[in-house]
């Protein structure tokens, strides 16, 4: 199965959740984003996503599934953290290569 097929399968369940899927074969990483997760524990969120593909897991079509389920606010925070990390890595590279930060890389 392809990641696009798994995503289409999840989206066909009409949850109005946003999905990102990576992987191939029977092994996939699923990220689901929804305000519905706000009142749920991490385990309940994962269970809610896994219920959508329970038949495919039972049949063996899908096997090793990793689920990350976030609220929109958590996803936004995660994106900001990734941006900060990328800037820090770029700054570190500039310092290692002795490139002055004012050369326009940080505009």
CSV table of N, CA and C in Angstrom, one decimal:
chain,number,residue,atom,x,y,z
A,1,UNK,N,0.8,-1.2,0.0
A,1,UNK,CA,0.0,0.0,0.0
A,1,UNK,C,0.9,1.2,0.0
A,2,UNK,N,0.4,2.3,-0.7
A,2,UNK,CA,1.2,3.5,-0.7
A,2,UNK,C,0.6,4.5,0.3
A,3,UNK,N,1.5,5.5,0.7
A,3,UNK,CA,1.1,6.5,1.7
A,3,UNK,C,-0.2,7.3,1.2
A,4,UNK,N,-0.2,7.5,-0.1
A,4,UNK,CA,-1.4,8.2,-0.6
A,4,UNK,C,-2.7,7.4,-0.5
A,5,UNK,N,-2.5,6.1,-0.6
A,5,UNK,CA,-3.7,5.2,-0.4
A,5,UNK,C,-4.2,5.2,1.0
A,6,UNK,N,-3.2,5.2,1.9
A,6,UNK,CA,-3.6,5.2,3.4
A,6,UNK,C,-4.2,6.6,3.7
A,7,UNK,N,-3.7,7.6,3.2
A,7,UNK,CA,-4.3,8.9,3.4
A,7,UNK,C,-5.7,9.0,2.9
A,8,UNK,N,-5.9,8.5,1.7
A,8,UNK,CA,-7.2,8.5,1.0
A,8,UNK,C,-8.2,7.7,1.9
A,9,UNK,N,-7.7,6.5,2.4
A,9,UNK,CA,-8.5,5.7,3.2
A,9,UNK,C,-9.0,6.4,4.5
A,10,UNK,N,-8.0,7.1,5.1
A,10,UNK,CA,-8.4,7.9,6.3
A,10,UNK,C,-9.3,9.0,6.0
A,11,UNK,N,-9.1,9.7,5.0
A,11,UNK,CA,-9.9,10.8,4.6
A,11,UNK,C,-11.3,10.4,4.2
A,12,UNK,N,-11.5,9.1,3.7
A,12,UNK,CA,-12.8,8.6,3.3
A,12,UNK,C,-13.7,8.4,4.5
A,13,UNK,N,-13.2,8.4,5.7
A,13,UNK,CA,-14.0,8.2,6.9
A,13,UNK,C,-14.8,9.4,7.4
A,14,UNK,N,-14.6,10.5,6.6
A,14,UNK,CA,-15.4,11.7,6.9
A,14,UNK,C,-15.3,12.3,8.3
A,15,UNK,N,-14.0,12.3,8.8
A,15,UNK,CA,-13.8,12.8,10.2
A,15,UNK,C,-13.6,14.3,10.2
A,16,UNK,N,-13.3,14.9,9.1
A,16,UNK,CA,-12.9,16.3,8.9
A,16,UNK,C,-11.5,16.6,9.7
A,17,UNK,N,-10.8,15.5,9.9
A,17,UNK,CA,-9.4,15.7,10.4
A,17,UNK,C,-8.5,15.8,9.3
A,18,UNK,N,-7.3,16.5,9.6
A,18,UNK,CA,-6.3,16.6,8.6
A,18,UNK,C,-5.2,15.5,8.8
A,19,UNK,N,-4.8,14.8,7.7
A,19,UNK,CA,-3.9,13.7,7.8
A,19,UNK,C,-2.6,14.0,7.0
A,20,UNK,N,-1.5,13.5,7.5
A,20,UNK,CA,-0.3,13.5,6.8
A,20,UNK,C,0.2,12.0,7.0
A,21,UNK,N,0.6,11.4,5.9
A,21,UNK,CA,1.0,9.9,6.0
A,21,UNK,C,2.3,9.8,5.3
A,22,UNK,N,3.2,9.1,5.9
A,22,UNK,CA,4.5,8.7,5.3
A,22,UNK,C,4.7,7.2,5.5
A,23,UNK,N,5.4,6.6,4.7
A,23,UNK,CA,5.7,5.1,4.8
A,23,UNK,C,5.4,4.4,3.5
A,24,UNK,N,5.5,3.1,3.6
A,24,UNK,CA,5.2,2.2,2.4
A,24,UNK,C,5.0,0.8,2.9
A,25,UNK,N,4.5,0.0,2.0
A,25,UNK,CA,4.2,-1.4,2.3
A,25,UNK,C,3.1,-1.5,3.3
A,26,UNK,N,3.5,-2.0,4.5
A,26,UNK,CA,2.5,-2.1,5.6
A,26,UNK,C,2.9,-1.3,6.8
A,27,UNK,N,3.9,-0.4,6.6
A,27,UNK,CA,4.5,0.4,7.7
A,27,UNK,C,4.3,1.8,7.5
A,28,UNK,N,3.5,2.5,8.3
A,28,UNK,CA,3.2,3.9,8.1
A,28,UNK,C,3.3,4.8,9.4
A,29,UNK,N,3.6,6.0,9.2
A,29,UNK,CA,3.5,7.0,10.2
A,29,UNK,C,2.4,8.0,9.8
A,30,UNK,N,1.4,8.1,10.7
A,30,UNK,CA,0.2,8.9,10.5
A,30,UNK,C,0.2,10.0,11.5
A,31,UNK,N,0.0,11.2,10.9
A,31,UNK,CA,-0.2,12.4,11.7
A,31,UNK,C,-1.6,12.9,11.5
A,32,UNK,N,-2.4,13.1,12.5
A,32,UNK,CA,-3.7,13.6,12.4
A,32,UNK,C,-3.8,14.8,13.2
A,33,UNK,N,-4.5,15.8,12.7
A,33,UNK,CA,-4.6,17.1,13.4
A,33,UNK,C,-6.1,17.5,13.4
A,34,UNK,N,-6.6,17.7,14.6
A,34,UNK,CA,-8.0,18.1,14.7
A,34,UNK,C,-8.3,18.7,16.1
A,35,UNK,N,-9.2,19.6,16.1
A,35,UNK,CA,-9.7,20.2,17.4
A,35,UNK,C,-10.4,19.2,18.2
A,36,UNK,N,-10.9,18.1,17.6
A,36,UNK,CA,-11.6,17.1,18.3
A,36,UNK,C,-10.7,16.4,19.4
A,37,UNK,N,-9.4,16.5,19.2
A,37,UNK,CA,-8.4,15.9,20.1
A,37,UNK,C,-8.2,16.7,21.4
A,38,UNK,N,-8.7,17.9,21.5
A,38,UNK,CA,-8.4,18.7,22.7
A,38,UNK,C,-8.8,18.1,24.0
A,39,UNK,N,-9.9,17.4,24.1
A,39,UNK,CA,-10.3,16.8,25.4
A,39,UNK,C,-9.9,15.4,25.6
A,40,UNK,N,-9.1,14.9,24.6
A,40,UNK,CA,-8.6,13.5,24.7
A,40,UNK,C,-7.2,13.4,25.2
A,41,UNK,N,-6.9,12.3,25.9
A,41,UNK,CA,-5.6,11.9,26.3
A,41,UNK,C,-4.8,11.5,25.0
A,42,UNK,N,-3.5,11.4,25.1
A,42,UNK,CA,-2.7,10.9,24.0
A,42,UNK,C,-3.1,9.5,23.5
A,43,UNK,N,-3.4,8.6,24.5
A,43,UNK,CA,-3.8,7.3,24.1
A,43,UNK,C,-5.1,7.3,23.4
A,44,UNK,N,-6.1,8.0,23.9
A,44,UNK,CA,-7.4,8.1,23.3
A,44,UNK,C,-7.3,8.7,21.9
A,45,UNK,N,-6.5,9.6,21.7
A,45,UNK,CA,-6.3,10.2,20.4
A,45,UNK,C,-5.8,9.1,19.4
A,46,UNK,N,-4.8,8.4,19.8
A,46,UNK,CA,-4.2,7.3,19.0
A,46,UNK,C,-5.3,6.3,18.7
A,47,UNK,N,-6.0,5.9,19.7
A,47,UNK,CA,-7.0,4.9,19.5
A,47,UNK,C,-8.1,5.3,18.5
A,48,UNK,N,-8.5,6.6,18.6
A,48,UNK,CA,-9.5,7.2,17.7
A,48,UNK,C,-9.0,7.1,16.2
A,49,UNK,N,-7.7,7.4,16.0
A,49,UNK,CA,-7.2,7.3,14.6
A,49,UNK,C,-7.1,5.8,14.2
A,50,UNK,N,-6.6,5.0,15.1
A,50,UNK,CA,-6.4,3.5,14.7
A,50,UNK,C,-7.8,2.9,14.4
A,51,UNK,N,-8.9,3.3,15.1
A,51,UNK,CA,-10.2,2.8,14.8
A,51,UNK,C,-10.6,3.0,13.4
A,52,UNK,N,-10.1,4.0,12.8
A,52,UNK,CA,-10.4,4.3,11.4
A,52,UNK,C,-9.9,3.3,10.4
A,53,UNK,N,-8.8,2.6,10.8
A,53,UNK,CA,-8.1,1.7,9.9
A,53,UNK,C,-8.1,0.3,10.6
A,54,UNK,N,-9.0,0.0,11.5
A,54,UNK,CA,-9.0,-1.2,12.3
A,54,UNK,C,-9.1,-2.5,11.4
A,55,UNK,N,-10.0,-2.3,10.4
A,55,UNK,CA,-10.2,-3.5,9.5
A,55,UNK,C,-8.9,-3.8,8.7
A,56,UNK,N,-8.2,-2.8,8.2
A,56,UNK,CA,-7.0,-3.0,7.4
A,56,UNK,C,-5.9,-3.6,8.3
A,57,UNK,N,-5.9,-3.2,9.6
A,57,UNK,CA,-4.9,-3.8,10.5
A,57,UNK,C,-5.2,-5.2,10.8
A,58,UNK,N,-6.5,-5.5,11.0
A,58,UNK,CA,-6.9,-6.9,11.3
A,58,UNK,C,-6.7,-7.8,10.1
A,59,UNK,N,-6.8,-7.3,8.9
A,59,UNK,CA,-6.6,-8.1,7.7
A,59,UNK,C,-5.1,-8.3,7.4
A,60,UNK,N,-4.3,-7.4,8.0
A,60,UNK,CA,-2.8,-7.5,7.7
A,60,UNK,C,-2.4,-6.6,6.6
A,61,UNK,N,-3.3,-5.8,6.0
A,61,UNK,CA,-2.9,-4.9,5.0
A,61,UNK,C,-2.0,-3.8,5.5
A,62,UNK,N,-2.3,-3.4,6.8
A,62,UNK,CA,-1.5,-2.5,7.5
A,62,UNK,C,-0.9,-3.2,8.7
A,63,UNK,N,0.3,-2.9,9.0
A,63,UNK,CA,0.9,-3.6,10.2
A,63,UNK,C,1.5,-2.7,11.2
A,64,UNK,N,2.6,-2.1,10.9
A,64,UNK,CA,3.3,-1.2,11.9
A,64,UNK,C,2.9,0.2,11.7
A,65,UNK,N,2.0,0.7,12.6
A,65,UNK,CA,1.5,2.0,12.4
A,65,UNK,C,1.9,2.9,13.6
A,66,UNK,N,2.5,4.0,13.3
A,66,UNK,CA,2.8,5.0,14.3
A,66,UNK,C,1.8,6.2,14.2
A,67,UNK,N,1.2,6.6,15.3
A,67,UNK,CA,0.2,7.7,15.2
A,67,UNK,C,0.6,8.8,16.1
A,68,UNK,N,0.6,10.0,15.5
A,68,UNK,CA,0.8,11.3,16.2
A,68,UNK,C,-0.5,12.0,16.0
A,69,UNK,N,-1.2,12.3,17.0
A,69,UNK,CA,-2.5,13.1,16.9
A,69,UNK,C,-2.4,14.4,17.7
A,70,UNK,N,-2.6,15.5,17.0
A,70,UNK,CA,-2.4,16.8,17.6
A,70,UNK,C,-3.6,17.7,17.4
A,71,UNK,N,-3.7,18.7,18.3
A,71,UNK,CA,-4.7,19.7,18.1
A,71,UNK,C,-4.0,20.7,17.2
A,72,UNK,N,-4.8,21.6,16.5
A,72,UNK,CA,-4.2,22.6,15.7
A,72,UNK,C,-3.2,23.5,16.4
A,73,UNK,N,-3.5,23.8,17.7
A,73,UNK,CA,-2.5,24.6,18.4
A,73,UNK,C,-1.2,23.9,18.6
A,74,UNK,N,-1.3,22.6,18.9
A,74,UNK,CA,-0.1,21.8,19.1
A,74,UNK,C,0.7,21.7,17.8
A,75,UNK,N,0.0,21.5,16.7
A,75,UNK,CA,0.7,21.5,15.4
A,75,UNK,C,1.4,22.8,15.1
A,76,UNK,N,0.7,23.9,15.4
A,76,UNK,CA,1.3,25.2,15.1
A,76,UNK,C,2.6,25.4,16.0
A,77,UNK,N,2.5,25.0,17.2
A,77,UNK,CA,3.7,25.1,18.1
A,77,UNK,C,4.8,24.2,17.6
A,78,UNK,N,4.5,23.0,17.1
A,78,UNK,CA,5.5,22.1,16.6
A,78,UNK,C,6.1,22.7,15.3
A,79,UNK,N,5.3,23.3,14.5
A,79,UNK,CA,5.9,24.0,13.3
A,79,UNK,C,6.9,25.1,13.7
A,80,UNK,N,6.5,25.9,14.6
A,80,UNK,CA,7.3,27.0,15.1
A,80,UNK,C,8.6,26.4,15.7
A,81,UNK,N,8.6,25.4,16.4
A,81,UNK,CA,9.8,24.7,17.0
A,81,UNK,C,10.7,24.3,15.9
A,82,UNK,N,10.1,23.7,14.8
A,82,UNK,CA,10.9,23.2,13.7
A,82,UNK,C,11.6,24.4,13.0
A,83,UNK,N,10.9,25.5,12.9
A,83,UNK,CA,11.5,26.7,12.2
A,83,UNK,C,12.6,27.2,13.0
A,84,UNK,N,12.5,27.3,14.3
A,84,UNK,CA,13.5,27.8,15.2
A,84,UNK,C,14.7,26.8,15.1
A,85,UNK,N,14.5,25.5,15.1
A,85,UNK,CA,15.6,24.6,15.0
A,85,UNK,C,16.3,24.7,13.7
A,86,UNK,N,15.6,24.9,12.6
A,86,UNK,CA,16.2,25.1,11.3
A,86,UNK,C,17.1,26.4,11.3
A,87,UNK,N,16.6,27.4,11.9
A,87,UNK,CA,17.4,28.7,12.0
A,87,UNK,C,18.7,28.5,12.8
A,88,UNK,N,18.5,27.8,13.9
A,88,UNK,CA,19.7,27.5,14.8
A,88,UNK,C,20.7,26.6,14.1
A,89,UNK,N,20.3,25.7,13.3
A,89,UNK,CA,21.2,24.8,12.5
A,89,UNK,C,21.9,25.7,11.5
A,90,UNK,N,21.2,26.6,10.8
A,90,UNK,CA,21.8,27.4,9.8
A,90,UNK,C,22.8,28.4,10.5
A,91,UNK,N,22.5,28.9,11.6
A,91,UNK,CA,23.4,29.8,12.4
A,91,UNK,C,24.7,29.0,12.8
A,92,UNK,N,24.5,27.8,13.2
A,92,UNK,CA,25.6,26.9,13.6
A,92,UNK,C,26.5,26.7,12.4
A,93,UNK,N,25.9,26.4,11.3
A,93,UNK,CA,26.7,26.1,10.0
A,93,UNK,C,27.5,27.4,9.7
A,94,UNK,N,26.8,28.5,9.7
A,94,UNK,CA,27.5,29.8,9.4
A,94,UNK,C,28.7,30.0,10.3
A,95,UNK,N,28.5,29.7,11.6
A,95,UNK,CA,29.6,29.9,12.6
A,95,UNK,C,30.7,28.9,12.3
A,96,UNK,N,30.4,27.7,11.9
A,96,UNK,CA,31.4,26.7,11.6
A,96,UNK,C,32.2,27.1,10.4
A,97,UNK,N,31.5,27.7,9.4
A,97,UNK,CA,32.1,28.1,8.1
A,97,UNK,C,32.7,29.5,8.2
A,98,UNK,N,32.5,30.1,9.3
A,98,UNK,CA,33.0,31.5,9.5
A,98,UNK,C,32.3,32.5,8.5
A,99,UNK,N,31.0,32.3,8.2
A,99,UNK,CA,30.2,33.2,7.4
A,99,UNK,C,29.5,34.1,8.3
A,100,UNK,N,29.7,35.4,8.1
A,100,UNK,CA,29.0,36.4,9.0
A,100,UNK,C,27.5,36.4,8.8
A,101,UNK,N,26.7,36.4,9.9
A,101,UNK,CA,25.3,36.3,9.8
A,101,UNK,C,24.7,37.4,9.0
A,102,UNK,N,25.3,38.6,8.9
A,102,UNK,CA,24.7,39.7,8.2
A,102,UNK,C,24.8,39.7,6.7
A,103,UNK,N,25.2,38.5,6.2
A,103,UNK,CA,25.3,38.4,4.7
A,103,UNK,C,24.0,38.2,4.0
A,104,UNK,N,22.9,38.2,4.7
A,104,UNK,CA,21.6,38.1,4.1
A,104,UNK,C,20.9,36.8,4.2
A,105,UNK,N,21.6,35.8,4.8
A,105,UNK,CA,21.0,34.5,5.0
A,105,UNK,C,19.8,34.5,6.0
A,106,UNK,N,19.8,35.5,6.9
A,106,UNK,CA,18.7,35.5,7.9
A,106,UNK,C,17.7,36.5,7.7
A,107,UNK,N,17.5,36.9,6.5
A,107,UNK,CA,16.4,37.9,6.2
A,107,UNK,C,15.1,37.2,5.9
